[in-house]
Amino acid sequence: MRPIVAVLLGSVLLALPVRADVALLAPYEHGDREFEEIRITDDVTAYFHQRMLGEATVEKDYVVYQFDAGTGELLARRSHWREDLPHVLPDLRVTADEAAAMLVGRTGELADDAMLDGEIESVTLYVISPESDVFPLDPAPENPCWVVRSRDARGRLSITVVDAVTGTVLGPGVPPPYNALSLTGPIYFGPCGDSWDWWSESAGAWFDLMGYSTEHIEWPTMEELRDHVKSDETAMLFEIAHGDYV
């Protein structure tokens, strides 16, 4: 798989989410939903709510608003909200530790016959969507599930789904491709000594959040660039730079 190259020029800003200022949302939201604020560009601010059912993330259910950052005008609202879910979680008969224990040996490493390869990285509770791209289980599980993630010695991510009510191991999920690269402009020369590293650091933080194993390089060499571009394991690449003018 060759990398998807993302080159951003101009005033686009990728920022990590923060707790939203509710002033703009007040005319539209009257409950207790919590929103995260994401500055998409200098002109557009988005507010994102991830649906939760108790401690479980409801996959693909969300509400997002986009506002004009200067005027506060509502530009767009999008949402996906399942109507077939209960208001509370059923009793979970399997804990996160028990779900992980089904897949690991006594040393904490994964057993030889486990469905995962490597060491446990996280165990997270999900309500899996029937439209899921990451968990293509047929039929889609009705119960909440523990999603167990692990990485092998090469940093590759594996996912296994465990029913949190019955304890049944339902099968693997589809992990994101292996690696990501976030870099500044490849050449340092005077008088332009600014690498704009805050852009690439932000992109790298988003890649990590998406599940990629990310390398961040300031002023990469040609060899470092070539190794990633030619690699079958680097799936995401971010670069931002600018050139001279005549």
Coordinates of C-alpha atoms in Angstrom, one line a residue:
M1 CA 0.0 0.0 0.0
R2 CA 1.4 3.4 -1.0
P3 CA 1.0 6.4 1.3
I4 CA -1.8 8.9 1.1
V5 CA 0.1 12.2 0.9
A6 CA -1.5 15.2 2.6
V7 CA 0.0 18.6 1.8
L8 CA -1.7 21.5 3.4
L9 CA -0.9 25.1 2.3
G10 CA -2.4 28.3 3.4
S11 CA -4.2 28.8 6.7
V12 CA -5.6 25.3 7.5
L13 CA -5.0 24.5 11.1
L14 CA -5.2 21.0 12.6
A15 CA -5.8 21.3 16.3
L16 CA -6.4 18.8 19.1
P17 CA -9.9 18.9 20.5
V18 CA -10.6 20.9 23.6
R19 CA -13.8 21.3 25.7
A20 CA -16.2 23.4 23.8
D21 CA -17.4 26.8 24.6
V22 CA -21.2 26.2 24.7
A23 CA -22.2 29.7 23.8
L24 CA -22.6 29.0 20.1
L25 CA -24.4 25.7 20.8
A26 CA -26.9 27.1 23.2
P27 CA -29.6 27.9 20.6
Y28 CA -29.4 24.3 19.3
E29 CA -28.5 22.0 22.2
H30 CA -30.6 22.0 25.3
G31 CA -29.5 18.7 27.0
D32 CA -26.3 17.7 28.8
R33 CA -24.3 16.5 25.8
E34 CA -20.6 17.4 25.9
F35 CA -18.9 18.7 22.8
E36 CA -15.3 19.1 21.8
E37 CA -14.2 22.1 19.8
I38 CA -12.0 21.7 16.7
R39 CA -10.7 24.6 14.7
I40 CA -10.9 23.4 11.1
T41 CA -9.6 26.6 9.5
D42 CA -9.2 30.2 10.5
D43 CA -12.8 30.7 9.4
V44 CA -14.6 27.5 10.5
T45 CA -15.0 26.1 14.0
A46 CA -16.6 22.6 14.5
Y47 CA -18.2 21.2 17.7
F48 CA -18.2 17.4 17.9
H49 CA -20.2 15.0 20.2
Q50 CA -19.4 11.3 20.4
R51 CA -22.4 9.3 21.6
M52 CA -21.7 7.2 24.7
L53 CA -24.0 4.6 26.3
G54 CA -22.7 4.4 29.8
E55 CA -18.9 3.7 29.4
A56 CA -19.4 2.3 25.9
T57 CA -18.6 4.3 22.8
V58 CA -21.5 4.0 20.3
E59 CA -19.7 3.5 17.0
K60 CA -20.7 5.8 14.2
D61 CA -23.2 7.8 16.3
Y62 CA -22.3 11.5 16.6
V63 CA -23.5 15.1 16.3
V64 CA -21.3 17.8 14.7
Y65 CA -21.9 21.5 14.2
Q66 CA -19.9 23.8 12.0
F67 CA -19.9 27.6 12.6
D68 CA -18.4 30.6 11.0
A69 CA -15.6 31.5 13.4
G70 CA -16.0 35.2 12.9
T71 CA -19.8 35.7 12.8
G72 CA -21.0 32.6 14.8
E73 CA -23.3 31.7 11.9
L74 CA -24.3 28.0 11.8
L75 CA -22.9 26.6 8.6
A76 CA -23.9 22.9 8.9
R77 CA -25.2 20.3 11.3
R78 CA -24.7 16.6 10.7
S79 CA -25.6 13.6 12.9
H80 CA -26.1 9.9 13.0
W81 CA -28.1 8.5 15.8
R82 CA -29.4 4.9 16.2
E83 CA -32.9 4.6 17.6
D84 CA -32.8 0.9 18.4
L85 CA -30.5 1.1 21.4
P86 CA -31.6 0.8 25.1
H87 CA -31.1 3.7 27.4
V88 CA -28.7 1.9 29.7
L89 CA -26.1 -0.9 29.2
P90 CA -27.0 -4.5 30.0
D91 CA -25.2 -6.1 32.9
L92 CA -21.6 -6.8 31.8
R93 CA -20.6 -10.3 32.9
V94 CA -17.0 -9.9 31.5
T95 CA -14.6 -7.2 32.7
A96 CA -11.9 -5.6 30.6
D97 CA -9.3 -7.6 32.4
E98 CA -11.2 -10.8 31.9
A99 CA -11.5 -10.1 28.1
A100 CA -7.8 -9.5 27.9
A101 CA -7.0 -12.6 30.0
M102 CA -8.8 -14.7 27.4
L103 CA -6.1 -13.8 24.9
V104 CA -2.9 -13.6 26.9
G105 CA -0.6 -15.9 28.8
R106 CA 0.3 -15.7 32.5
T107 CA 3.3 -13.4 31.7
G108 CA 1.0 -10.7 30.2
E109 CA 2.2 -11.5 26.7
L110 CA -0.2 -13.1 24.3
A111 CA -0.5 -16.8 24.3
D112 CA 0.9 -18.9 21.4
D113 CA -2.7 -19.8 20.3
A114 CA -4.2 -16.4 20.9
M115 CA -6.0 -14.5 18.2
L116 CA -3.8 -11.5 18.7
D117 CA 0.0 -11.2 18.1
G118 CA 2.0 -9.1 20.5
E119 CA 1.3 -7.3 23.8
I120 CA -2.0 -5.8 24.9
E121 CA -2.2 -2.1 24.3
S122 CA -5.8 -1.2 25.3
V123 CA -9.2 -2.7 26.0
T124 CA -12.2 -0.5 25.2
L125 CA -16.0 -1.0 25.4
Y126 CA -17.9 -0.4 22.2
V127 CA -21.5 -0.7 20.9
I128 CA -20.6 -1.9 17.4
S129 CA -22.5 -0.4 14.5
P130 CA -24.3 -2.7 12.0
E131 CA -22.6 -0.5 9.4
S132 CA -19.1 -0.9 10.9
D133 CA -16.1 -0.7 8.7
V134 CA -13.6 -1.6 11.5
F135 CA -15.6 -4.6 12.9
P136 CA -17.2 -6.4 9.9
L137 CA -18.9 -9.0 12.0
D138 CA -22.0 -10.8 10.5
P139 CA -24.3 -10.6 12.2
A140 CA -23.4 -7.4 14.0
P141 CA -23.2 -8.1 17.8
E142 CA -26.3 -7.0 19.8
N143 CA -24.3 -6.8 23.1
P144 CA -21.6 -4.3 23.9
C145 CA -18.2 -5.6 23.2
W146 CA -14.6 -5.3 24.5
V147 CA -12.3 -4.3 21.7
V148 CA -8.8 -5.6 22.6
R149 CA -5.9 -4.0 20.8
S150 CA -2.3 -5.2 20.7
R151 CA 0.9 -4.5 18.8
D152 CA 3.6 -6.9 17.7
A153 CA 7.3 -6.3 17.8
R154 CA 7.1 -4.4 14.5
G155 CA 4.5 -2.0 15.9
R156 CA 1.6 -3.5 13.8
L157 CA -1.8 -3.2 15.4
S158 CA -4.2 -6.2 15.8
I159 CA -7.8 -6.1 17.1
T160 CA -10.0 -8.8 18.6
V161 CA -13.7 -8.4 19.6
V162 CA -15.1 -10.0 22.8
D163 CA -18.8 -10.0 23.7
A164 CA -18.9 -8.2 27.1
V165 CA -22.1 -10.1 28.2
T166 CA -21.5 -13.7 27.0
G167 CA -17.6 -13.7 26.9
T168 CA -17.6 -15.1 23.4
V169 CA -14.6 -14.2 21.2
L170 CA -16.4 -12.9 18.1
G171 CA -13.4 -12.4 15.8
P172 CA -10.9 -9.9 14.6
G173 CA -11.4 -6.3 13.6
V174 CA -9.7 -4.5 10.8
P175 CA -6.8 -2.4 12.1
P176 CA -5.6 0.7 10.3
P177 CA -2.5 0.3 8.1
Y178 CA 0.7 0.1 10.0
N179 CA 2.7 3.3 10.1
A180 CA 2.4 7.1 9.5
L181 CA 5.0 9.8 8.9
S182 CA 4.6 13.5 9.8
L183 CA 7.4 15.8 8.7
T184 CA 8.3 19.4 8.2
G185 CA 9.7 20.9 5.0
P186 CA 12.6 18.7 3.9
I187 CA 15.3 21.4 3.5
Y188 CA 16.7 24.0 5.9
F189 CA 18.1 27.1 4.2
G190 CA 18.6 30.7 5.2
P191 CA 16.9 33.0 5.7
C192 CA 13.9 30.7 6.2
G193 CA 14.8 28.8 9.3
D194 CA 11.3 28.1 10.5
S195 CA 10.2 24.5 10.1
W196 CA 6.5 25.1 10.9
D197 CA 6.8 22.1 13.1
W198 CA 3.6 22.8 15.0
W199 CA 1.6 21.8 11.9
S200 CA 3.3 18.5 11.5
E201 CA 3.2 17.8 15.3
S202 CA -0.6 18.3 15.2
A203 CA -0.9 16.0 12.2
G204 CA 1.2 13.4 14.0
A205 CA -1.0 13.7 17.1
W206 CA -4.1 13.0 15.0
F207 CA -2.4 10.0 13.3
D208 CA -1.6 8.6 16.8
L209 CA -5.2 9.1 17.8
M210 CA -6.4 7.2 14.7
G211 CA -4.2 4.2 15.8
Y212 CA -1.2 4.6 13.5
S213 CA 2.4 4.2 14.7
T214 CA 3.7 7.6 13.8
E215 CA 7.2 8.9 13.3
H216 CA 7.7 12.7 13.3
I217 CA 10.8 14.1 11.6
E218 CA 12.0 17.7 11.5
W219 CA 14.1 18.5 8.4
P220 CA 14.1 14.9 7.0
T221 CA 16.9 13.6 4.8
M222 CA 16.2 12.4 1.3
E223 CA 16.9 8.9 2.4
E224 CA 14.4 9.1 5.2
L225 CA 11.7 10.3 2.8
R226 CA 12.5 7.7 0.2
D227 CA 12.3 4.9 2.8
H228 CA 8.8 5.8 3.8
V229 CA 7.5 6.6 0.4
K230 CA 8.7 3.2 -0.9
S231 CA 7.5 1.3 2.1
D232 CA 4.4 -0.9 2.0
E233 CA 3.9 -0.3 5.7
T234 CA 3.6 3.5 5.7
A235 CA 0.0 4.3 5.0
M236 CA -0.3 8.0 6.0
L237 CA 2.1 10.9 5.2
F238 CA 1.8 14.5 6.1
E239 CA 4.1 17.3 4.9
I240 CA 3.8 21.1 4.9
A241 CA 6.3 23.4 3.4
H242 CA 6.5 26.6 1.3
G243 CA 8.7 27.7 -1.5
D244 CA 10.4 30.9 -2.6
Y245 CA 8.9 33.4 -5.0
V246 CA 10.2 35.3 -8.0

